[in-house]
Each structure stands twice: as C-alpha cells, then as structure tokens.
Amino acid sequence: MNTTPDIFTGLLPVALGGNVFGWTADETESFAILDAFTEAGGTFVDTADGYSAWAEGNNGGESETIIGTWLHRRANRDRILLATKAGANPPLTGLAPRTVRTALDRSLKRLRVDHVDVFFSHRDDPTLPVEEIVTALDALVRAGKARHLGASNITPARLTACLDFAHRENLAAYEVLQPHYNLIHRDPYESESAAVAAAYNLAVTPYAALASGLLTGKYPMDTTPAPGARSTRVSAYLADPRSRPTLEALIKVAETHDAQPSTVALAWLAAQPGVTAAIASASRADQVGPLVAAGCLPLSPGDMRVLTQAWPSSAP
C-alpha cells in the first residue's frame, strides 16, 4: 500500500498551474506570477508537455520552456516541487515505453532540469496493458528522471490495476492522482475515484480547481461569457443548472469571511479527504494572492456544509 510522498509534507494546499504560461500570460507576466507565488510561500508548480498547444501558433512545451527559463534565472530549483505530464500531446501521445521516455527527456530539456518531482501520465492509454505502462514508468524512476509518479484522466478500474501490478512486482507505483474536481464538478471523482485514492493512500491534486475561472465569481450566471480563451470551458460549467445555487452559496460564504470566492472555493477543495493541493492558475500576478490565501482560511463546519449541500448529487 502506498504512503503519501514525503515531498508533500508541509506543502501549501495550493499548487500553481502552468497551463496559462505561453497562452494568456507571456513570459514576463509568467515570471511575475511565479515570483508572486513563491514569495507567498508556494512551492508546487504543475505543468505538462501539452501546455499550451491549443493556443494559436503553439505546439506544446511553451509552459515548460517558460518555467525552465524562470528556474534557471532564479536558481531556485531546489525549492520548487516540480511536476509535469506527458502522453496527451501529439505526436507523443500514449504511454508506450519509447513515447514516455522521449516525452520526459524533451520536458527535462525544456525545464532545464535533470529530474521532475512528479511525472504524470496525462491520460491513460487503454490500447496498452497496464503491465507495459507501469514497467515503462518504473524505468523512468529507476533512471532518476522522475522521483514520483502520478496519474490523471484514468478510470478507477485501470488505476487499481496499475497499482496492484506495481505492488505485486515491486515496481514504482502511482502515488498521486490528479482528477478533474472542484466545487461544481464533483463527479465522477467523488462517486468513483475517491475510494481508490483513499484505499491506496494516494495524494490527490485536483486540476481545474476554479472551474476555468467561474469560481472566482467574475462570470455572472445570467450572461454569456465574452469570447475569449476560457469562454467555451466556462460556458460548459454554466450550462449545468447546479452551478447557480453553488455559486450563490460560495459568494455568501466568501462575504462572511471578507474573502474572495476563489479563496473559499480552494479552501473547500483543500479540506476534502485526501486532497493535498488544489491546482489553480493565474493570468496576472495580482491574482495569486487570493489563491495562496486559501491555505490560511479556516472554514467552519457550517461553511463546509453550506458549500457541500448547495450542489445536489444529480442535476434536476
């Protein structure tokens, strides 16, 4: 059975997502965001080889390149818990041994480091048996290129199969789970994957912790988001009728604490069983403060109950 990696001990319960670097934040602004995060006590920075391939003119790797340049200029690699992901960015898609080895080598070059602290399989590869995937990832740990392994976008059955095989064969196993999970996107994590994470004592680091910015409170429920980088993603959350009562509850609790909705949303998420750090991004340095403030916002049992019960288990 896994034990939560020591690297997460004493960690600020918020990780900085690097998906905006090279997309909505250029290098200069990205450096300012990273500086603000670390100056506030943050250490966990999460990226991927596919960030930000979706932006016009990008191919992926832009975020890693910016982070690598920042790490080099600040000479602070030993103070950063660095995570990246691979397996979902063409042409290096899937988790075949050669694919993940090549992808990680390229990530390390862009990041200007010799290893990452957590290496995630960005998506499962159902075309491969778990034995092949686990053995390939184990080789990266044994080579010293990754200290720990994580999984994202994987079914509970496949995750369990990977973990059981790794334990039977004494191979490096997944120790971190990165699910899509936030105050208004609670399933399938709560109904399916949470039990596996608890059974294997996985550290949980949810992505999209602020629902593409919706949980910052800046998008009125009765309006269509203006065209922009996140409008499509935000619109998908707004289409769920459960979003309105949840956002109303979030704003109410935020007002009682004189806090930003984003701070409360992250504090709620960080308080969920097994959650080690919630991943949130900022497009400007002045947005970092409310994120890290979640680490010192004490939500009462009443606050937690109001927020949790505002989102019914199924849509009306």
XYZ file of C-alpha atoms in Angstrom:
316
model
C 0.000 0.000 0.000
C 1.240 3.475 -0.860
C 2.202 6.115 1.648
C 1.758 9.765 0.713
C 5.101 11.053 -0.636
C 7.202 12.977 1.866
C 7.568 15.770 -0.685
C 4.014 16.835 0.171
C 4.710 17.240 3.891
C 4.072 20.822 4.992
C 3.002 21.813 1.495
C 0.838 24.877 0.909
C -2.526 23.342 -0.099
C -2.496 25.209 -3.415
C -0.357 24.395 -6.454
C 0.265 26.847 -9.270
C -0.989 25.584 -12.611
C 1.231 26.346 -15.569
C -1.410 25.941 -18.276
C -1.612 29.719 -18.845
C 2.102 30.244 -19.421
C 2.625 30.929 -23.101
C -1.144 31.290 -23.572
C -2.864 34.043 -21.575
C 0.382 35.004 -19.817
C 3.515 35.833 -21.782
C 6.990 35.206 -20.389
C 7.217 38.486 -18.498
C 3.832 38.053 -16.817
C 4.519 34.364 -16.189
C 7.712 35.276 -14.340
C 5.767 37.800 -12.244
C 3.143 35.156 -11.400
C 5.775 32.582 -10.438
C 7.624 35.152 -8.343
C 4.445 36.191 -6.530
C 3.549 32.561 -5.835
C 6.930 31.624 -4.383
C 7.219 34.867 -2.406
C 3.887 33.964 -0.772
C 5.235 30.578 0.270
C 4.135 28.469 -2.684
C 6.421 25.697 -3.885
C 4.366 23.297 -6.037
C 4.333 24.172 -9.760
C 2.405 21.928 -12.165
C 2.729 21.888 -15.956
C 2.595 19.496 -18.938
C 4.262 18.964 -22.277
C 0.962 19.866 -23.956
C 0.668 23.329 -22.387
C -0.330 25.343 -24.329
C -0.747 23.563 -27.665
C -4.346 24.792 -28.036
C -3.258 28.439 -28.450
C -2.774 29.690 -31.988
C 0.808 29.289 -33.107
C 1.756 26.966 -30.242
C 2.802 23.325 -30.406
C 3.040 22.452 -26.721
C 6.010 22.828 -24.432
C 5.660 26.606 -24.179
C 4.809 26.457 -20.478
C 7.733 24.157 -19.686
C 10.122 26.435 -21.566
C 8.992 29.486 -19.609
C 9.210 27.651 -16.292
C 12.640 26.301 -17.206
C 13.938 29.776 -18.013
C 12.484 31.100 -14.753
C 14.064 28.285 -12.718
C 17.415 28.964 -14.395
C 17.312 32.703 -13.786
C 16.084 32.428 -10.196
C 18.412 29.492 -9.395
C 15.721 28.052 -7.121
C 15.180 24.527 -8.439
C 15.859 23.003 -5.025
C 12.972 24.986 -3.522
C 10.361 24.011 -6.124
C 8.224 20.884 -6.208
C 8.058 20.460 -9.970
C 5.513 18.311 -11.800
C 4.891 17.735 -15.475
C 2.741 15.427 -17.561
C 3.027 13.563 -20.866
C 1.054 11.249 -23.082
C -1.578 13.618 -24.482
C 0.351 15.942 -26.788
C 0.756 14.877 -30.441
C 2.814 13.336 -31.805
C 3.943 11.915 -28.434
C 0.559 10.548 -27.446
C 0.007 7.369 -25.498
C 2.123 5.666 -22.859
C 4.301 3.263 -24.823
C 7.808 2.967 -23.342
C 9.573 4.868 -26.103
C 6.882 7.562 -26.125
C 7.024 8.384 -22.421
C 10.816 8.196 -22.373
C 11.121 10.602 -25.291
C 8.430 12.923 -23.923
C 10.055 13.155 -20.498
C 13.516 13.704 -21.968
C 12.154 16.603 -24.014
C 10.333 18.014 -20.995
C 13.506 17.884 -18.903
C 15.375 19.746 -21.615
C 12.738 22.475 -21.780
C 12.580 22.700 -17.984
C 16.409 22.772 -17.758
C 16.424 20.145 -15.010
C 17.678 16.577 -14.671
C 14.528 15.278 -12.991
C 10.973 16.208 -12.051
C 9.495 15.562 -8.638
C 6.252 14.129 -10.024
C 5.757 12.752 -13.521
C 2.120 12.268 -14.518
C 0.633 10.170 -17.255
C -1.630 12.887 -18.624
C -4.166 10.396 -19.951
C -4.484 6.655 -19.703
C -3.628 4.630 -22.795
C -6.277 1.883 -22.970
C -4.564 0.367 -26.019
C -1.773 -0.894 -23.770
C -1.863 -3.441 -20.948
C -1.195 -1.927 -17.543
C 1.889 -4.127 -17.228
C 3.564 -2.312 -20.113
C 2.629 1.143 -18.839
C 3.781 0.527 -15.271
C 7.052 -1.049 -16.392
C 7.786 1.915 -18.681
C 7.120 4.431 -15.911
C 9.138 2.416 -13.409
C 12.136 2.645 -15.760
C 11.949 6.448 -15.635
C 12.021 6.424 -11.842
C 14.918 3.980 -11.775
C 16.788 6.206 -14.239
C 16.413 9.112 -11.805
C 14.383 11.228 -14.201
C 11.247 11.221 -12.030
C 11.082 10.953 -8.248
C 7.390 10.045 -8.034
C 4.615 9.044 -10.417
C 1.106 10.384 -10.834
C -1.955 9.621 -12.942
C -4.561 11.904 -14.465
C -7.658 11.154 -16.515
C -7.811 7.445 -15.707
C -10.720 5.212 -14.713
C -10.822 3.698 -11.221
C -10.554 0.191 -12.684
C -7.425 0.963 -14.684
C -5.889 2.910 -11.814
C -6.455 -0.011 -9.466
C -4.990 -2.452 -11.984
C -1.870 -0.300 -12.381
C -1.413 -0.019 -8.629
C -1.926 -3.718 -7.957
C 0.531 -4.754 -10.656
C 3.179 -2.306 -9.428
C 2.851 -3.564 -5.876
C 2.981 -7.229 -6.883
C 6.104 -6.702 -8.967
C 7.758 -4.236 -6.584
C 7.804 -1.518 -9.254
C 7.352 2.231 -8.878
C 3.635 2.874 -8.434
C 1.387 5.860 -8.893
C 1.430 7.908 -5.703
C -0.528 10.943 -6.858
C -3.920 11.259 -8.548
C -4.821 14.414 -10.473
C -8.582 14.359 -11.162
C -10.914 16.984 -12.612
C -12.546 18.069 -9.368
C -13.909 21.310 -7.981
C -16.894 22.738 -6.123
C -19.188 22.453 -9.160
C -17.630 19.414 -10.826
C -17.807 16.753 -8.146
C -18.418 13.577 -10.134
C -17.029 11.197 -11.201
C -14.260 11.844 -8.648
C -16.425 11.712 -5.511
C -18.556 8.794 -6.707
C -15.804 6.684 -8.270
C -12.149 7.629 -7.848
C -12.118 8.944 -4.275
C -12.478 5.443 -2.851
C -9.463 4.197 -4.812
C -7.390 7.198 -3.739
C -8.287 6.533 -0.102
C -7.657 2.784 -0.306
C -4.165 3.299 -1.732
C -3.393 6.465 0.239
C -2.787 8.496 -2.900
C -2.095 12.200 -2.691
C -4.857 13.998 -4.624
C -4.092 17.181 -6.558
C -7.252 18.237 -8.428
C -6.968 20.230 -11.629
C -9.439 22.903 -12.836
C -9.863 23.783 -9.177
C -11.529 27.108 -10.069
C -13.619 25.737 -12.947
C -11.810 27.774 -15.606
C -12.349 30.934 -13.575
C -16.056 30.502 -12.859
C -15.395 30.038 -9.134
C -13.665 33.410 -8.965
C -17.152 34.918 -9.123
C -16.349 37.101 -12.111
C -18.831 35.474 -14.506
C -22.495 36.450 -13.825
C -24.824 33.483 -14.117
C -27.273 35.292 -16.390
C -24.761 36.342 -19.033
C -22.822 34.569 -21.731
C -19.075 34.892 -21.214
C -17.445 37.247 -23.678
C -15.429 35.497 -26.384
C -12.023 34.667 -25.034
C -9.536 32.000 -24.121
C -11.744 30.365 -21.476
C -15.266 31.193 -22.670
C -16.043 27.722 -24.055
C -14.937 25.982 -20.866
C -16.801 28.403 -18.619
C -19.963 28.061 -20.706
C -19.914 24.295 -20.158
C -19.937 24.789 -16.388
C -22.674 27.444 -16.626
C -24.866 25.040 -18.586
C -25.200 22.827 -15.503
C -28.254 24.023 -13.512
C -26.466 23.063 -10.289
C -23.937 25.842 -10.837
C -26.259 28.689 -9.804
C -27.076 27.546 -6.245
C -23.475 26.548 -5.692
C -22.111 29.906 -6.839
C -24.685 31.704 -4.699
C -23.569 29.713 -1.660
C -19.928 30.362 -2.489
C -20.417 34.111 -2.688
C -22.411 34.100 0.554
C -19.669 32.263 2.451
C -16.995 34.475 0.894
C -18.803 37.593 2.082
C -18.964 36.312 5.660
C -15.186 35.878 5.634
C -14.480 39.080 3.673
C -12.622 36.815 1.247
C -12.559 36.292 -2.487
C -14.779 33.489 -3.845
C -11.682 31.848 -5.318
C -10.095 31.673 -1.881
C -13.162 29.971 -0.413
C -13.506 27.561 -3.353
C -9.898 26.452 -2.956
C -10.198 26.196 0.828
C -13.250 23.946 0.421
C -11.404 21.747 -2.045
C -8.264 21.557 0.080
C -10.406 20.408 3.017
C -11.747 17.369 1.149
C -10.427 13.975 2.288
C -7.177 13.057 0.603
C -6.693 16.356 -1.200
C -3.094 17.504 -0.788
C -3.058 20.545 -3.063
C -5.600 22.116 -5.398
C -4.169 23.241 -8.738
C -5.180 26.745 -9.794
C -3.735 29.141 -12.324
C -3.448 32.907 -12.537
C -3.083 35.048 -15.646
C -1.796 38.043 -13.677
C 0.423 38.372 -10.639
C -2.277 40.214 -8.690
C -4.498 37.112 -8.901
C -2.028 34.999 -6.926
C -2.844 36.435 -3.503
C -6.399 35.064 -3.284
C -5.115 31.641 -4.340
C -2.488 31.228 -1.654
C -4.824 32.801 0.935
C -6.797 29.542 0.833
C -4.056 27.994 2.927
C -4.955 30.094 5.945
C -8.730 30.460 5.589
C -10.469 28.440 8.305
C -13.835 27.292 7.008
C -16.192 26.249 9.786
C -18.208 23.014 9.700
C -21.190 25.215 8.885
C -19.394 26.800 5.954
C -18.402 23.388 4.631
C -21.958 22.123 4.989
C -23.443 25.112 3.123
C -20.994 24.748 0.256
C -21.235 20.990 0.012
C -25.018 20.781 0.152
C -25.534 23.566 -2.396
C -24.529 21.139 -5.140
C -27.064 18.291 -5.373
C -25.732 14.890 -6.316
C -27.641 14.914 -9.574
C -28.942 17.601 -11.899
C -32.667 18.398 -11.722
